[in-house]
Amino acid sequence: MRWILRILGALVLAVVLLGGALLLLPGEKIAGIAADRIEEITGRQLTIAGETRLSYYPVLGVRTGPVSLSNASWSDRGPMFQAESLQIGVDLMALLGGDVRITELDAEAPAILLERNAEGAVNWDLLPEGAASGAGAPATAEEARQITLDRLFIRNASIRYIDAAMDSDQRLEGLELT
């Protein structure tokens, strides 16, 4: 009986320590790591301004201030994506298993700029050179991690599509998406 109480006490202590560690995580540092990882994968700079806070309930995640994702190097029209704020929720158990399961992505007033230049290159192609042909594919199942998105909320969005080859410039504003 004593061993059972000791084991239960150790489990309770571990849960309390893990909970305390989660409460002390700095939101800015986590956002900086995510921004660096996105830049590493896409070659585009992700800028997160303002306060970044962690949320624990009802969803584990991060809430940011204004964010922007830089455009293709050939474009001179500003960021490809901007939003007043983002809230990203993740599934903790899937994350501990190595998969990224985004339970919620909530973007407030995003402005998305989609472009095709005269040569046919598009700015929404975010994969590095050779990745589409398999050169950037993971070598093992361990390297291939699943990324899923459960819910997406977008409010007051605007999309601008510029096609230089067709000399067209189209805009959609006030979009809502769930």
XYZ file of N, CA and C in Angstrom:
534
model
N 0.817 -1.188 0.000
C 0.000 0.000 0.000
C 0.870 1.264 0.000
N 2.008 1.182 0.737
C 2.913 2.322 0.779
C 3.485 2.637 -0.593
N 3.796 1.601 -1.356
C 4.369 1.810 -2.693
C 3.349 2.439 -3.630
N 2.116 2.045 -3.508
C 1.058 2.624 -4.338
C 0.916 4.112 -4.038
N 0.938 4.474 -2.745
C 0.850 5.889 -2.372
C 2.059 6.675 -2.877
N 3.239 6.087 -2.816
C 4.446 6.752 -3.322
C 4.368 6.963 -4.834
N 3.900 5.949 -5.538
C 3.779 6.053 -7.000
C 2.748 7.119 -7.357
N 1.612 7.114 -6.688
C 0.590 8.137 -6.939
C 1.120 9.535 -6.602
N 1.855 9.654 -5.509
C 2.447 10.940 -5.136
C 3.429 11.423 -6.191
N 4.244 10.515 -6.722
C 5.201 10.878 -7.773
C 4.482 11.307 -9.051
N 3.392 10.632 -9.397
C 2.622 11.011 -10.580
C 1.986 12.390 -10.411
N 1.421 12.649 -9.219
C 0.820 13.959 -8.959
C 1.887 15.040 -9.029
N 3.054 14.791 -8.467
C 4.143 15.756 -8.510
C 4.587 16.018 -9.952
N 4.686 14.971 -10.765
C 5.065 15.131 -12.169
C 4.042 15.964 -12.929
N 2.753 15.728 -12.681
C 1.705 16.499 -13.347
C 1.770 17.967 -12.923
N 1.984 18.226 -11.644
C 2.083 19.602 -11.146
C 3.303 20.297 -11.758
N 4.435 19.617 -11.822
C 5.640 20.203 -12.427
C 5.447 20.475 -13.916
N 4.811 19.560 -14.631
C 4.541 19.761 -16.063
C 3.589 20.932 -16.257
N 2.566 21.020 -15.439
C 1.631 22.144 -15.517
C 2.323 23.464 -15.226
N 3.185 23.476 -14.226
C 3.936 24.686 -13.912
C 4.875 25.080 -15.044
N 5.522 24.103 -15.664
C 6.416 24.392 -16.794
C 5.629 24.985 -17.958
N 4.428 24.469 -18.217
C 3.591 25.018 -19.297
C 3.201 26.466 -19.013
N 2.918 26.786 -17.742
C 2.532 28.150 -17.400
C 3.682 29.135 -17.533
N 4.906 28.653 -17.448
C 6.067 29.535 -17.500
C 6.661 29.681 -18.896
N 6.114 28.973 -19.887
C 6.651 29.081 -21.245
C 6.462 30.492 -21.784
N 7.517 31.095 -22.309
C 7.377 32.448 -22.869
C 6.781 32.398 -24.272
N 5.666 33.118 -24.480
C 4.994 33.117 -25.777
C 5.858 33.673 -26.884
N 6.649 34.727 -26.584
C 7.495 35.339 -27.608
C 8.549 34.365 -28.112
N 9.118 33.582 -27.202
C 10.148 32.625 -27.597
C 9.564 31.529 -28.493
N 8.386 31.033 -28.141
C 7.739 30.000 -28.952
C 7.394 30.558 -30.330
N 6.862 31.786 -30.374
C 6.536 32.413 -31.655
C 7.793 32.626 -32.490
N 8.894 33.003 -31.848
C 10.161 33.186 -32.565
C 10.673 31.886 -33.158
N 10.552 30.803 -32.411
C 10.971 29.490 -32.922
C 10.106 29.094 -34.112
N 8.784 29.311 -34.009
C 7.880 28.987 -35.121
C 8.212 29.832 -36.346
N 8.489 31.127 -36.147
C 8.826 32.011 -37.267
C 10.123 31.568 -37.944
N 11.118 31.187 -37.142
C 12.381 30.698 -37.707
C 12.171 29.419 -38.510
N 11.331 28.534 -37.996
C 11.059 27.262 -38.680
C 10.328 27.509 -40.004
N 9.372 28.430 -40.003
C 8.647 28.748 -41.244
C 9.597 29.350 -42.267
N 10.499 30.225 -41.815
C 11.467 30.817 -42.730
C 12.414 29.754 -43.286
N 12.800 28.802 -42.445
C 13.680 27.720 -42.883
C 13.011 26.865 -43.959
N 11.720 26.588 -43.791
C 10.998 25.730 -44.732
C 10.660 26.468 -46.022
N 10.188 27.714 -45.910
C 9.658 28.419 -47.080
C 10.629 29.408 -47.713
N 11.616 29.857 -46.947
C 12.492 30.908 -47.454
C 11.869 32.289 -47.342
N 10.699 32.387 -46.708
C 9.997 33.654 -46.521
C 10.086 34.056 -45.059
N 10.185 35.356 -44.820
C 10.279 35.854 -43.455
C 8.891 36.037 -42.861
N 8.671 35.471 -41.682
C 7.441 35.653 -40.929
C 7.732 36.638 -39.809
N 7.004 37.745 -39.797
C 7.193 38.778 -38.779
C 5.991 38.775 -37.845
N 6.267 38.677 -36.552
C 5.223 38.700 -35.535
C 5.474 39.926 -34.667
N 4.533 40.865 -34.692
C 4.671 42.100 -33.912
C 3.701 42.067 -32.741
N 3.922 42.928 -31.788
C 3.003 43.005 -30.657
C 3.222 41.865 -29.687
N 2.286 41.742 -28.773
C 2.382 40.743 -27.709
C 1.982 39.361 -28.213
N 2.716 38.360 -27.782
C 2.394 36.971 -28.085
C 2.112 36.276 -26.761
N 0.920 35.684 -26.648
C 0.520 35.043 -25.401
C 0.188 33.581 -25.641
N 0.504 32.778 -24.658
C 0.088 31.374 -24.689
C -1.314 31.274 -24.122
N -2.097 30.367 -24.672
C -3.419 30.084 -24.115
C -3.424 28.624 -23.674
N -4.072 28.365 -22.571
C -4.087 27.020 -22.005
C -5.473 26.400 -22.000
N -6.479 27.255 -21.921
C -7.847 26.748 -21.845
C -8.749 27.654 -22.651
N -9.631 27.191 -23.427
C -10.023 25.802 -23.657
C -9.111 25.079 -24.646
N -8.225 25.836 -25.325
C -7.328 25.232 -26.312
C -5.901 25.635 -25.987
N -4.972 24.671 -26.017
C -3.560 24.972 -25.872
C -3.078 25.608 -27.159
N -2.478 26.784 -27.062
C -2.022 27.427 -28.280
C -1.374 28.767 -28.037
N -1.305 29.560 -29.097
C -0.650 30.860 -29.078
C -1.571 31.882 -29.723
N -1.628 33.085 -29.146
C -2.335 34.214 -29.741
C -1.295 35.289 -29.984
N -1.267 35.796 -31.226
C -0.268 36.797 -31.594
C -0.920 38.151 -31.844
N -0.071 39.136 -31.974
C -0.491 40.439 -32.463
C -0.427 40.399 -33.986
N -0.157 41.534 -34.617
C -0.069 41.570 -36.079
C 1.031 40.646 -36.618
N 0.724 39.968 -37.724
C 1.692 39.079 -38.372
C 1.750 39.391 -39.863
N 2.896 39.088 -40.468
C 3.020 39.219 -41.921
C 4.020 38.195 -42.432
N 3.767 37.702 -43.641
C 4.649 36.765 -44.325
C 5.130 37.451 -45.590
N 6.447 37.535 -45.764
C 7.009 38.259 -46.903
C 6.610 37.605 -48.221
N 6.698 38.389 -49.258
C 6.308 37.962 -50.596
C 7.502 37.314 -51.301
N 7.255 36.827 -52.514
C 8.323 36.260 -53.336
C 9.366 37.343 -53.624
N 10.596 36.935 -53.832
C 11.684 37.902 -54.038
C 11.475 38.764 -55.281
N 10.733 38.274 -56.271
C 10.513 39.029 -57.504
C 9.381 40.050 -57.389
N 8.633 40.030 -56.310
C 7.502 40.943 -56.145
C 7.922 42.192 -55.376
N 7.324 43.326 -55.749
C 7.587 44.573 -55.035
C 6.295 45.165 -54.456
N 5.295 44.314 -54.228
C 3.984 44.802 -53.771
C 3.723 44.589 -52.287
N 4.725 44.309 -51.511
C 4.534 44.137 -50.070
C 4.305 42.688 -49.680
N 3.925 42.456 -48.430
C 3.775 41.089 -47.916
C 2.707 40.283 -48.656
N 2.924 38.984 -48.720
C 1.949 38.082 -49.327
C 0.762 37.877 -48.383
N 1.016 37.893 -47.078
C -0.023 37.662 -46.074
C 0.202 38.605 -44.905
N -0.873 39.225 -44.444
C -0.854 40.051 -43.240
C -2.156 39.798 -42.490
N -2.100 39.864 -41.172
C -3.315 39.745 -40.364
C -3.140 40.570 -39.099
N -4.274 41.076 -38.584
C -4.230 41.841 -37.333
C -3.836 40.955 -36.165
N -4.278 39.693 -36.191
C -3.899 38.740 -35.146
C -4.164 37.322 -35.637
N -3.465 36.386 -35.016
C -3.674 34.964 -35.271
C -3.821 34.256 -33.937
N -4.691 33.279 -33.909
C -4.765 32.380 -32.769
C -4.601 30.976 -33.314
N -3.626 30.263 -32.779
C -3.310 28.919 -33.244
C -3.433 27.973 -32.065
N -4.308 26.979 -32.190
C -4.488 25.969 -31.147
C -3.931 24.643 -31.617
N -3.271 23.907 -30.726
C -2.673 22.627 -31.080
C -3.140 21.534 -30.126
N -3.081 20.301 -30.592
C -3.399 19.133 -29.781
C -2.112 18.687 -29.094
N -2.066 18.792 -27.779
C -0.860 18.490 -27.017
C -0.422 17.036 -27.187
N -1.349 16.104 -27.134
C -0.981 14.685 -27.219
C -0.384 14.349 -28.586
N -0.952 14.895 -29.668
C -0.395 14.652 -30.998
C 0.995 15.278 -31.110
N 1.162 16.462 -30.524
C 2.445 17.155 -30.559
C 3.517 16.348 -29.836
N 3.159 15.775 -28.693
C 4.104 14.937 -27.961
C 4.475 13.695 -28.763
N 3.564 13.231 -29.618
C 3.832 12.087 -30.475
C 4.613 12.441 -31.732
N 4.871 13.734 -31.958
C 5.668 14.150 -33.105
C 4.864 14.687 -34.268
N 3.538 14.616 -34.194
C 2.696 15.149 -35.257
C 2.203 16.530 -34.852
N 1.902 17.355 -35.843
C 1.353 18.676 -35.570
C -0.112 18.632 -35.955
N -0.970 18.650 -34.958
C -2.410 18.671 -35.196
C -2.918 20.020 -34.729
N -3.180 20.888 -35.696
C -3.677 22.212 -35.393
C -5.184 22.089 -35.228
N -5.660 22.314 -34.012
C -7.084 22.163 -33.737
C -7.860 23.406 -34.136
N -7.171 24.558 -34.182
C -7.865 25.806 -34.501
C -6.873 26.810 -35.070
N -7.264 27.450 -36.152
C -6.507 28.559 -36.718
C -7.505 29.675 -36.956
N -7.319 30.783 -36.263
C -8.258 31.900 -36.300
C -7.489 33.148 -36.726
N -7.805 33.685 -37.909
C -7.139 34.867 -38.444
C -8.108 36.041 -38.450
N -7.684 37.153 -37.874
C -8.503 38.361 -37.828
C -8.011 39.338 -38.888
N -8.897 39.709 -39.807
C -8.645 40.688 -40.876
C -7.398 40.384 -41.692
N -7.279 39.158 -42.240
C -6.114 38.873 -43.072
C -6.229 39.544 -44.444
N -5.091 39.988 -44.954
C -4.990 40.528 -46.309
C -4.024 39.620 -47.053
N -4.523 38.965 -48.102
C -3.740 37.987 -48.848
C -3.516 38.520 -50.253
N -2.261 38.525 -50.677
C -1.886 38.987 -52.006
C -1.367 37.797 -52.801
N -2.092 37.411 -53.833
C -1.685 36.317 -54.724
C -1.240 36.926 -56.038
N -0.064 36.517 -56.518
C 0.485 37.100 -57.744
C 1.026 36.021 -58.679
N 0.882 36.310 -59.972
C 1.541 35.522 -61.023
C 2.283 36.552 -61.876
N 3.603 36.362 -62.020
C 4.359 37.333 -62.805
C 4.280 37.000 -64.296
N 4.900 37.828 -65.126
C 4.828 37.667 -66.587
C 5.443 36.349 -67.055
N 6.381 35.808 -66.284
C 7.022 34.533 -66.652
C 6.226 33.319 -66.175
N 5.170 33.547 -65.416
C 4.318 32.456 -64.940
C 4.619 31.990 -63.531
N 5.612 32.570 -62.866
C 5.924 32.192 -61.484
C 4.834 32.736 -60.559
N 4.491 31.962 -59.533
C 3.444 32.364 -58.590
C 4.046 32.541 -57.194
N 3.512 33.500 -56.462
C 4.062 33.778 -55.128
C 3.572 32.807 -54.065
N 2.540 32.037 -54.345
C 2.029 31.104 -53.338
C 2.747 29.763 -53.360
N 3.728 29.598 -54.220
C 4.555 28.393 -54.220
C 5.601 28.562 -53.124
N 5.346 27.990 -51.965
C 6.195 28.207 -50.800
C 7.239 27.119 -50.588
N 7.268 26.111 -51.457
C 8.258 25.051 -51.309
C 9.578 25.480 -51.920
N 10.684 25.109 -51.299
C 11.977 25.441 -51.875
C 12.192 24.715 -53.199
N 13.137 25.199 -53.987
C 13.453 24.581 -55.282
C 13.716 23.094 -55.112
N 13.109 22.269 -55.957
C 13.334 20.830 -55.944
C 12.429 20.062 -55.004
N 11.774 20.731 -54.067
C 10.930 20.018 -53.110
C 9.713 19.412 -53.788
N 9.153 20.089 -54.790
C 7.974 19.575 -55.480
C 8.302 18.327 -56.277
N 9.549 18.191 -56.724
C 9.919 17.026 -57.524
C 10.386 15.861 -56.668
N 10.395 16.042 -55.360
C 10.753 14.938 -54.480
C 12.109 15.103 -53.836
N 12.910 16.082 -54.245
C 14.232 16.260 -53.670
C 14.153 16.639 -52.199
N 13.077 17.301 -51.793
C 12.935 17.706 -50.396
C 12.083 16.750 -49.597
N 11.740 15.585 -50.171
C 10.870 14.641 -49.485
C 11.608 13.969 -48.333
N 10.916 13.637 -47.241
C 11.547 12.974 -46.117
C 12.061 11.604 -46.504
N 13.200 11.218 -45.934
C 13.821 9.944 -46.273
C 13.189 8.779 -45.527
N 12.704 9.014 -44.306
C 12.150 7.937 -43.501
C 10.770 8.323 -42.989
N 10.061 7.316 -42.479
C 8.739 7.579 -41.905
C 8.866 8.461 -40.666
N 10.000 8.358 -39.959
C 10.226 9.184 -38.775
C 10.298 10.657 -39.148
N 10.880 10.968 -40.327
C 10.997 12.348 -40.773
C 9.672 12.885 -41.310
N 8.818 12.007 -41.805
C 7.532 12.426 -42.375
C 6.522 12.570 -41.246
N 6.241 13.785 -40.838
C 5.296 14.046 -39.768
C 3.993 14.527 -40.356
N 2.915 14.133 -39.746
C 1.594 14.519 -40.210
C 1.249 15.904 -39.676
N 0.722 16.761 -40.548
C 0.235 18.070 -40.145
C -1.227 18.152 -40.560
N -2.116 18.412 -39.599
C -3.543 18.504 -39.903
C -4.110 19.797 -39.335
N -5.217 20.225 -39.917
C -5.934 21.418 -39.462
C -7.394 21.027 -39.278
N -7.898 21.158 -38.035
C -9.279 20.780 -37.737
C -10.276 21.884 -38.080
N -10.025 23.107 -37.593
C -10.954 24.222 -37.797
C -10.197 25.464 -38.226
N -10.788 26.176 -39.189
C -10.225 27.423 -39.681
C -11.302 28.495 -39.604
N -10.982 29.611 -38.988
C -11.894 30.749 -38.892
C -11.186 31.963 -39.476
N -11.818 32.606 -40.440
C -11.268 33.827 -41.029
C -12.377 34.861 -41.034
N -12.063 36.049 -40.510
C -13.042 37.129 -40.449
C -12.483 38.370 -41.118
N -13.347 39.047 -41.895
C -13.015 40.321 -42.528
C -11.752 40.218 -43.392
N -11.692 39.200 -44.227
C -10.515 38.962 -45.062
C -10.608 39.697 -46.390
N -9.452 39.980 -46.958
C -9.395 40.526 -48.311
C -8.358 39.729 -49.096
N -8.696 39.450 -50.349
C -7.794 38.735 -51.243
C -7.624 39.574 -52.501
N -6.392 39.759 -52.897
C -6.084 40.465 -54.134
C -5.290 39.513 -55.017
N -5.742 39.348 -56.269
C -5.069 38.475 -57.227
C -4.588 39.319 -58.403
N -3.278 39.311 -58.616
C -2.669 40.061 -59.710
C -2.028 39.067 -60.661
N -2.424 39.121 -61.932
C -1.846 38.269 -62.973
C -1.208 39.175 -64.011
N 0.119 39.292 -63.963
C 0.837 40.187 -64.869
C 0.739 39.708 -66.310
N 0.695 38.406 -66.533
C 0.616 37.870 -67.896
C -0.720 38.232 -68.550
N -1.796 38.265 -67.774
C -3.130 38.593 -68.288
C -3.491 40.058 -68.045
N -2.610 40.793 -67.406
C -2.831 42.194 -67.047
C -4.156 42.364 -66.302
N -4.328 41.542 -65.242
C -5.563 41.636 -64.446
C -5.225 41.866 -62.978
N -6.121 42.554 -62.303
C -5.990 42.851 -60.881
C -7.395 42.738 -60.284
N -7.630 41.691 -59.492
C -8.958 41.437 -58.934
C -8.896 41.461 -57.413
N -9.978 41.950 -56.787
C -10.036 42.050 -55.325
C -11.352 41.471 -54.813
N -11.237 40.801 -53.683
C -12.401 40.355 -52.924
C -12.209 40.864 -51.511
N -13.257 41.458 -50.929
C -13.124 42.013 -49.582
C -14.292 41.614 -48.709
N -14.080 41.685 -47.401
C -15.123 41.356 -46.435
C -15.460 39.876 -46.391
N -14.498 39.017 -46.660
C -14.754 37.574 -46.708
C -14.767 36.960 -45.307
N -15.658 36.013 -45.119
C -15.766 35.250 -43.878
C -15.664 33.779 -44.245
N -14.923 33.016 -43.450
C -14.754 31.599 -43.753
C -14.689 30.812 -42.447
N -15.419 29.715 -42.405
C -15.334 28.779 -41.276
C -15.132 27.396 -41.840
